[in-house]
Amino acid sequence: MDIRKLKDQFVDFFNTPLGSQVKYYAMFYLFLWGFHLIIISLISFFHLLLNHNIRTIGDWIGDRGWGLIIFSKLAILYIALQFIRLKSKKISLIQNYFRNSIQLPRKEILVVLIFLLMGLMGVGKISTNPSIIFEISRMALSILGTFILFSVDYALLIILETFYPIKNQKELRLKLFLFPLLFYCFTYATFIYEQNVSFRLYAYFYLLIYLGEWRRRNWTLPLLLLISFLIPSFSFFGLDPVWGANYSFFVMQRIVSTFSIFILIALSTGYLYLVQKNNPEYIYRD
């Protein structure tokens, strides 16, 4: 393969709207990774001054995992928003998006949410958690952390789409598969000290993006998925990637595999795709 030609294709990709989105999304995580690494390093430094061993440091970080994730993500998002506000014309476009891109849940969405919840509970054989550590503050942190983990990235994609709108259908399809992969890889690389990150994050974020484009572009259906499925799965059903089932009301008696999650989400998106294909809408509002 011609190296020069490959290089030209690589450069050309990052000049496209999709390439620009990927570039700035990667830059966001580069700063997030650096900022988070500094925090972890400072924590480790002070623990070492107290003669704590590595295991003690790891336990301390894991015990405060959601707090560290929330602080890191919100801090870098705040800094990013300061740069975005410099482009005042684009701010109005973002505000218009959140004002106009509202889609109320339809019966098909409710069917999918019920299917996902029932399917997850059936696959995992859910039961009450006899070993629960009842701490309201930890439960609240788990809920908030789950919301921040997904919503910050999704909001960032909305902003990037406003700055670099994708019109090409091929790029739109590629985006649907590419950004969940980036979300998984960047999350794994950044928060490896706090989370037991699994590839199921890909499936979760894929469904978020898919719902955001279903029928017409919107942010309300991803929000509904986050509140109705992802937060309960993490914070109430014992699938929290940071604390497991320690602070959740329920626990899975069987291991819920990543493959099972992919099957549930594949069936859900397949159903929504067939509904949209068989009942198309010809009025689209951006």
Coordinates of C-alpha atoms in Angstrom, one line a residue, residues 83-270:
F83 CA -13.9 28.0 24.8
I84 CA -17.2 27.2 23.1
R85 CA -18.8 30.4 24.4
L86 CA -16.2 32.4 22.5
K87 CA -18.2 31.5 19.4
S88 CA -21.4 33.3 20.3
K89 CA -23.1 32.5 16.9
K90 CA -22.8 28.8 17.6
I91 CA -24.2 29.1 21.1
S92 CA -27.6 30.2 19.7
L93 CA -27.6 27.2 17.4
I94 CA -27.0 24.9 20.4
Q95 CA -29.8 26.6 22.3
N96 CA -32.1 26.2 19.4
Y97 CA -31.3 22.5 19.2
F98 CA -32.3 21.9 22.8
R99 CA -35.4 24.0 22.3
N100 CA -36.6 22.4 19.1
S101 CA -35.2 18.8 19.2
I102 CA -37.8 17.4 21.5
Q103 CA -39.5 14.1 20.7
L104 CA -42.1 12.7 23.1
P105 CA -41.8 9.0 23.8
R106 CA -44.0 6.8 21.6
K107 CA -45.4 3.4 22.3
E108 CA -42.5 1.7 20.4
I109 CA -40.0 3.4 22.8
L110 CA -41.9 2.3 25.8
V111 CA -42.0 -1.2 24.5
V112 CA -38.2 -1.2 24.0
L113 CA -37.6 0.2 27.5
I114 CA -39.9 -2.5 29.1
F115 CA -38.2 -5.2 27.0
L116 CA -34.7 -4.1 28.1
L117 CA -35.6 -4.0 31.8
M118 CA -37.5 -7.3 31.7
G119 CA -34.9 -8.9 29.6
L120 CA -32.1 -7.8 31.9
M121 CA -33.9 -8.9 35.0
G122 CA -34.6 -12.3 33.4
V123 CA -31.1 -12.9 32.1
G124 CA -29.6 -11.9 35.5
K125 CA -32.3 -13.5 37.6
I126 CA -32.7 -10.5 39.8
S127 CA -33.4 -10.7 43.5
T128 CA -33.2 -8.5 46.5
N129 CA -29.7 -7.8 47.8
P130 CA -29.3 -9.3 51.3
S131 CA -25.8 -7.8 51.7
I132 CA -26.7 -4.2 50.8
I133 CA -24.8 -1.4 52.6
F134 CA -27.6 1.2 53.0
E135 CA -26.0 4.6 52.4
I136 CA -28.1 7.2 50.7
S137 CA -25.1 9.3 49.8
R138 CA -23.4 6.4 48.0
M139 CA -26.7 5.6 46.1
A140 CA -27.0 9.2 45.1
L141 CA -23.4 9.3 43.9
S142 CA -23.9 6.2 41.8
I143 CA -27.0 7.7 40.2
L144 CA -25.3 11.0 39.5
G145 CA -22.1 9.4 38.4
T146 CA -23.9 7.2 35.9
F147 CA -25.8 10.2 34.5
I148 CA -22.6 12.2 34.2
L149 CA -20.6 9.3 32.6
F150 CA -23.0 9.1 29.7
S151 CA -24.6 12.6 29.4
V152 CA -21.4 14.6 29.3
D153 CA -20.2 12.7 26.2
Y154 CA -23.6 12.8 24.6
A155 CA -23.9 16.5 25.2
L156 CA -20.4 17.0 23.7
L157 CA -21.5 15.1 20.6
I158 CA -24.5 17.4 20.2
I159 CA -22.2 20.4 20.4
L160 CA -19.8 18.9 17.9
E161 CA -22.6 18.1 15.5
T162 CA -23.7 21.8 15.8
F163 CA -20.2 23.0 14.9
Y164 CA -19.5 20.3 12.3
P165 CA -22.8 19.1 10.9
I166 CA -22.7 15.8 9.0
K167 CA -24.8 15.7 5.9
N168 CA -23.3 12.6 4.2
Q169 CA -25.4 9.4 5.0
K170 CA -22.3 7.2 4.9
E171 CA -20.6 9.4 7.5
L172 CA -23.8 9.4 9.7
R173 CA -23.8 5.5 9.6
L174 CA -20.1 5.4 10.4
K175 CA -20.6 7.9 13.3
L176 CA -23.2 5.5 14.8
F177 CA -20.6 2.8 15.1
L178 CA -17.4 4.8 15.6
F179 CA -18.3 7.0 18.6
P180 CA -19.5 4.2 20.8
L181 CA -16.1 2.5 20.2
L182 CA -14.3 5.8 21.0
F183 CA -16.4 6.2 24.1
Y184 CA -15.5 2.7 25.4
C185 CA -11.8 3.1 24.6
F186 CA -11.4 6.6 26.1
T187 CA -13.4 5.7 29.2
Y188 CA -11.4 2.6 29.7
A189 CA -8.1 4.4 29.3
T190 CA -9.1 7.4 31.5
F191 CA -11.0 5.8 34.4
I192 CA -9.2 2.4 34.6
Y193 CA -8.4 3.1 38.3
E194 CA -12.0 3.4 39.3
Q195 CA -14.1 1.2 37.1
N196 CA -14.3 -2.4 35.9
V197 CA -14.9 -1.2 32.4
S198 CA -16.4 -3.7 30.0
F199 CA -17.2 -3.6 26.3
R200 CA -20.9 -3.4 27.1
L201 CA -20.3 0.4 27.4
Y202 CA -20.2 0.3 23.6
A203 CA -23.7 -1.2 23.4
Y204 CA -25.1 1.3 25.8
F205 CA -23.7 4.3 24.0
Y206 CA -24.7 2.9 20.6
L207 CA -28.3 2.8 21.8
L208 CA -28.1 6.4 23.1
I209 CA -26.9 7.7 19.7
Y210 CA -29.4 5.5 17.8
L211 CA -32.3 6.9 19.8
G212 CA -31.0 10.4 19.3
E213 CA -31.4 10.0 15.6
W214 CA -34.5 7.8 15.6
R215 CA -37.3 9.3 13.5
R216 CA -35.7 12.7 13.8
R217 CA -32.8 14.2 15.7
N218 CA -33.7 14.6 19.4
W219 CA -32.2 14.6 22.9
T220 CA -35.2 13.5 24.9
L221 CA -35.2 9.8 23.9
P222 CA -31.6 9.3 25.0
L223 CA -32.4 11.1 28.3
L224 CA -35.4 8.8 28.8
L225 CA -33.1 5.8 28.1
L226 CA -30.6 7.1 30.6
I227 CA -33.2 7.6 33.4
S228 CA -35.3 4.6 32.7
F229 CA -32.7 1.9 31.9
L230 CA -29.1 2.8 32.4
I231 CA -29.4 4.4 35.8
P232 CA -31.6 1.6 37.2
S233 CA -29.2 -1.0 35.7
F234 CA -26.1 0.5 37.3
S235 CA -27.5 1.9 40.6
F236 CA -30.4 -0.4 41.5
F237 CA -29.7 -3.7 39.8
G238 CA -26.1 -4.2 41.0
L239 CA -24.3 -3.6 37.7
D240 CA -22.5 -0.5 38.9
P241 CA -19.0 -0.7 37.3
V242 CA -17.4 1.1 40.3
W243 CA -19.1 -0.3 43.4
G244 CA -20.8 -3.4 42.1
A245 CA -23.9 -4.4 44.1
N246 CA -22.6 -3.0 47.4
Y247 CA -25.1 -0.2 47.6
S248 CA -27.9 -1.4 45.3
F249 CA -31.3 -2.7 46.4
F250 CA -31.1 -5.7 44.0
V251 CA -28.5 -8.1 42.8
M252 CA -28.1 -10.4 39.8
Q253 CA -27.9 -14.1 40.8
R254 CA -26.5 -14.9 37.4
I255 CA -23.6 -13.1 35.7
V256 CA -24.9 -10.8 32.9
S257 CA -22.5 -11.2 30.1
T258 CA -21.6 -8.5 27.6
F259 CA -22.9 -10.8 24.9
S260 CA -26.4 -10.8 26.6
I261 CA -26.4 -7.0 26.7
F262 CA -25.5 -6.8 23.0
I263 CA -28.3 -9.2 22.1
L264 CA -30.9 -7.2 24.1
I265 CA -29.8 -4.0 22.5
A266 CA -29.5 -5.5 19.0
L267 CA -33.1 -6.8 19.2
S268 CA -34.3 -3.4 20.5
T269 CA -32.6 -1.4 17.7
G270 CA -33.7 -4.0 15.1

